[in-house]
mmCIF file of C-alpha atoms in Angstrom:
data_model
loop_
_atom_site.group_PDB
_atom_site.id
_atom_site.type_symbol
_atom_site.label_atom_id
_atom_site.label_comp_id
_atom_site.label_asym_id
_atom_site.label_seq_id
_atom_site.Cartn_x
_atom_site.Cartn_y
_atom_site.Cartn_z
ATOM 1 C CA MET A 118 126.923 85.377 76.760
ATOM 2 C CA GLN A 119 126.025 85.933 79.969
ATOM 3 C CA ASP A 120 123.660 83.484 81.874
ATOM 4 C CA VAL A 121 120.064 83.978 83.252
ATOM 5 C CA THR A 122 118.965 82.933 86.353
ATOM 6 C CA PHE A 123 115.530 83.040 86.573
ATOM 7 C CA PHE A 124 112.531 83.572 89.673
ATOM 8 C CA PHE A 125 110.302 81.944 89.947
ATOM 9 C CA ASN A 126 107.790 80.239 92.252
ATOM 10 C CA GLU A 127 105.844 76.840 92.366
ATOM 11 C CA LYS A 128 102.875 78.363 94.206
ATOM 12 C CA CYS A 129 101.899 80.473 91.275
ATOM 13 C CA LEU A 130 100.207 78.051 89.465
ATOM 14 C CA ASP A 131 98.034 76.950 92.443
ATOM 15 C CA TYR A 132 95.426 79.426 91.214
ATOM 16 C CA SER A 133 93.355 79.897 87.708
ATOM 17 C CA SER A 134 90.106 80.852 86.377
ATOM 18 C CA TYR A 135 87.944 78.218 84.658
ATOM 19 C CA ASP A 136 88.364 78.781 80.540
ATOM 20 C CA HIS A 137 90.437 82.025 81.776
ATOM 21 C CA PRO A 138 93.844 82.928 78.950
ATOM 22 C CA GLU A 139 95.569 83.871 81.762
ATOM 23 C CA SER A 140 96.253 79.929 82.757
ATOM 24 C CA PRO A 141 98.877 78.233 85.497
ATOM 25 C CA ASP A 142 99.917 76.476 81.576
ATOM 26 C CA ARG A 143 101.018 79.535 80.265
ATOM 27 C CA VAL A 144 104.121 79.472 82.977
ATOM 28 C CA ARG A 145 104.171 76.262 83.798
ATOM 29 C CA ARG A 146 105.297 75.388 79.911
ATOM 30 C CA ALA A 147 107.864 78.161 80.016
ATOM 31 C CA TRP A 148 108.887 76.934 83.434
ATOM 32 C CA GLU A 149 109.440 72.909 82.325
ATOM 33 C CA PHE A 150 110.959 74.110 78.936
ATOM 34 C CA LEU A 151 113.393 76.208 80.772
ATOM 35 C CA SER A 152 114.299 73.779 83.202
ATOM 36 C CA ASP A 153 114.788 70.798 80.934
ATOM 37 C CA LYS A 154 117.136 73.306 79.160
ATOM 38 C CA GLY A 155 119.084 73.719 82.596
ATOM 39 C CA MET A 156 118.558 76.863 83.450
ATOM 40 C CA SER A 157 119.322 78.261 86.798
ATOM 41 C CA PHE A 158 116.370 78.982 89.123
ATOM 42 C CA ARG A 159 115.982 81.085 92.874
ATOM 43 C CA THR A 160 112.532 80.424 94.165
ATOM 44 C CA ALA A 161 110.875 84.145 94.359
ATOM 45 C CA GLY A 162 109.645 85.242 97.746
ATOM 46 C CA ALA A 163 106.211 87.395 98.932
ATOM 47 C CA SER A 164 106.579 91.677 98.565
ATOM 48 C CA THR A 165 105.515 93.325 101.166
ATOM 49 C CA ASP A 166 102.128 95.238 102.052
ATOM 50 C CA ASP A 167 104.704 97.866 101.976
ATOM 51 C CA ASP A 168 106.003 97.544 98.650
ATOM 52 C CA ILE A 169 102.578 96.990 97.163
ATOM 53 C CA LEU A 170 101.294 100.319 98.552
ATOM 54 C CA SER A 171 104.615 102.433 97.313
ATOM 55 C CA VAL A 172 103.411 102.265 94.146
ATOM 56 C CA HIS A 173 99.169 101.360 94.813
ATOM 57 C CA SER A 174 96.411 103.171 96.617
ATOM 58 C CA ARG A 175 95.576 102.039 99.974
ATOM 59 C CA GLN A 176 92.289 101.251 98.798
ATOM 60 C CA LEU A 177 92.737 99.483 95.616
ATOM 61 C CA ALA A 178 95.176 97.308 97.766
ATOM 62 C CA GLU A 179 92.492 96.477 99.893
ATOM 63 C CA ASN A 180 90.039 96.092 96.964
ATOM 64 C CA VAL A 181 91.858 93.338 95.586
ATOM 65 C CA ARG A 182 92.930 91.915 99.012
ATOM 66 C CA THR A 183 89.068 91.391 99.693
ATOM 67 C CA GLY A 184 87.114 90.739 96.597
ATOM 68 C CA ASN A 185 85.935 94.413 96.348
ATOM 69 C CA PHE A 186 86.318 94.788 92.599
ATOM 70 C CA SER A 187 84.370 93.898 89.528
ATOM 71 C CA ASP A 188 86.469 93.282 86.300
ATOM 72 C CA ILE A 189 85.223 90.114 83.708
ATOM 73 C CA ASN A 190 88.927 90.159 82.435
ATOM 74 C CA THR A 191 90.505 90.009 86.195
ATOM 75 C CA PRO A 192 88.621 87.789 88.221
ATOM 76 C CA TYR A 193 88.552 88.131 92.573
ATOM 77 C CA LEU A 194 90.084 84.533 92.834
ATOM 78 C CA PRO A 195 90.480 83.485 96.775
ATOM 79 C CA GLY A 196 94.012 84.038 97.759
ATOM 80 C CA ILE A 197 94.763 86.532 94.465
ATOM 81 C CA TYR A 198 96.413 89.555 96.925
ATOM 82 C CA ASP A 199 98.510 86.337 97.808
ATOM 83 C CA TYR A 200 99.529 85.479 94.428
ATOM 84 C CA ALA A 201 99.748 88.836 93.285
ATOM 85 C CA LYS A 202 102.923 89.902 96.148
ATOM 86 C CA LEU A 203 104.546 86.939 95.271
ATOM 87 C CA SER A 204 104.496 87.996 91.481
ATOM 88 C CA ALA A 205 105.821 91.621 92.595
ATOM 89 C CA GLY A 206 108.289 89.884 94.574
ATOM 90 C CA GLY A 207 109.489 87.830 91.428
ATOM 91 C CA ALA A 208 110.085 90.968 90.362
ATOM 92 C CA ILE A 209 111.915 92.359 93.435
ATOM 93 C CA ASP A 210 113.818 89.742 93.912
ATOM 94 C CA ALA A 211 115.242 89.362 90.153
ATOM 95 C CA MET A 212 115.712 93.209 89.925
ATOM 96 C CA LYS A 213 117.457 93.113 92.982
ATOM 97 C CA TYR A 214 119.864 89.881 91.609
ATOM 98 C CA ALA A 215 120.317 91.777 88.471
ATOM 99 C CA SER A 216 122.046 94.951 90.145
ATOM 100 C CA GLU A 217 124.171 92.646 91.639
ATOM 101 C CA ASN A 218 125.068 89.562 89.464
ATOM 102 C CA GLY A 219 124.230 89.823 86.317
ATOM 103 C CA PHE A 220 120.755 89.073 84.514
ATOM 104 C CA ALA A 221 117.781 87.416 86.030
ATOM 105 C CA PHE A 222 114.473 86.921 84.992
ATOM 106 C CA SER A 223 111.267 86.963 87.006
ATOM 107 C CA LEU A 224 108.339 84.166 85.360
ATOM 108 C CA MET A 225 105.581 84.693 87.639
ATOM 109 C CA ARG A 226 102.095 85.303 87.800
ATOM 110 C CA PRO A 227 99.630 87.359 87.567
ATOM 111 C CA PRO A 228 100.547 89.587 85.075
ATOM 112 C CA GLY A 229 101.178 93.508 86.037
ATOM 113 C CA HIS A 230 101.485 95.429 83.362
ATOM 114 C CA HIS A 231 98.135 96.789 83.628
ATOM 115 C CA ALA A 232 97.416 97.509 87.105
ATOM 116 C CA GLY A 233 98.102 101.284 87.541
ATOM 117 C CA ARG A 234 98.009 103.066 90.864
ATOM 118 C CA ALA A 235 94.095 103.369 91.518
ATOM 119 C CA SER A 236 93.144 100.493 88.912
ATOM 120 C CA LEU A 237 93.404 96.355 87.760
ATOM 121 C CA GLY A 238 92.104 95.053 84.680
ATOM 122 C CA GLY A 239 93.925 93.356 81.558
ATOM 123 C CA PHE A 240 94.510 90.037 84.481
ATOM 124 C CA CYS A 241 96.547 92.786 86.474
ATOM 125 C CA TYR A 242 95.975 93.288 90.471
ATOM 126 C CA VAL A 243 99.529 94.744 90.970
ATOM 127 C CA LYS A 244 102.454 96.291 89.418
ATOM 128 C CA ASN A 245 104.608 93.440 88.874
ATOM 129 C CA HIS A 246 107.969 95.837 87.310
ATOM 130 C CA TRP A 247 107.175 98.831 88.469
ATOM 131 C CA SER A 248 110.448 97.531 90.902
ATOM 132 C CA ARG A 249 113.242 99.883 90.127
ATOM 133 C CA ASP A 250 112.401 103.435 90.374
ATOM 134 C CA GLN A 251 109.377 103.257 92.597
ATOM 135 C CA TRP A 252 111.004 100.126 94.896
ATOM 136 C CA HIS A 253 114.196 100.655 94.769
ATOM 137 C CA PRO A 254 115.100 103.958 93.703
ATOM 138 C CA GLU A 255 119.043 102.654 94.784
ATOM 139 C CA LEU A 256 119.102 100.137 92.773
ATOM 140 C CA SER A 257 118.811 102.046 89.024
ATOM 141 C CA LYS A 258 122.385 102.729 89.170
ATOM 142 C CA ASN A 259 123.120 99.469 88.865
ATOM 143 C CA ALA A 260 120.904 97.687 87.139
ATOM 144 C CA THR A 261 118.940 97.605 83.509
ATOM 145 C CA ILE A 262 115.698 96.623 83.645
ATOM 146 C CA THR A 263 113.380 95.199 80.935
ATOM 147 C CA VAL A 264 109.885 94.365 80.784
ATOM 148 C CA TYR A 265 109.097 91.742 78.853
ATOM 149 C CA SER A 266 105.134 91.301 78.356
ATOM 150 C CA GLY A 267 103.649 88.543 76.370
ATOM 151 C CA SER A 268 100.738 90.509 75.487
ATOM 152 C CA TYR A 269 99.272 92.243 72.456
ATOM 153 C CA ILE A 270 97.821 95.022 74.427
ATOM 154 C CA PRO A 271 99.225 98.607 73.905
ATOM 155 C CA HIS A 272 100.530 98.870 77.592
ATOM 156 C CA SER A 273 99.007 102.143 79.447
ATOM 157 C CA THR A 274 100.761 101.694 82.760
ATOM 158 C CA THR A 275 104.014 99.681 81.457
ATOM 159 C CA SER A 276 106.056 103.041 81.808
ATOM 160 C CA HIS A 277 104.028 105.258 84.114
ATOM 161 C CA ILE A 278 101.415 104.580 86.830
ATOM 162 C CA ASP A 279 98.501 106.588 86.193
#
């Protein structure tokens, strides 16, 4: 069995919204459990604005950055655009690592599976898993990407950008 390398950045635990189900505890508990088991971790880096604009409209990126949106399940929080870029960066880092070295997993938040090209929702601000084909298609020949979501909600945007 091949080991898995996890990409994580503690900064993803630094934000929260009172009594919101997408809380830092969800990822913190997984990180602590896996760390206690001796799993290998690398620090996830942030994606760039160009990475975000390769899969999202400029208007969505600007709205998330400035807080110019209203969604009861996806609240504006100070710095959320930077946290979303960090989460997307973790996905890119894991994809790049997997294409050359084996198994990798991005353990980051906020999630991104409900975000569309020009829409956010379901706790998701920007894509954090659309990396292989959209962000770095040259790596798609070398890596198999599997998206795992702990959500029980059907994902209209997991396999495509609307």
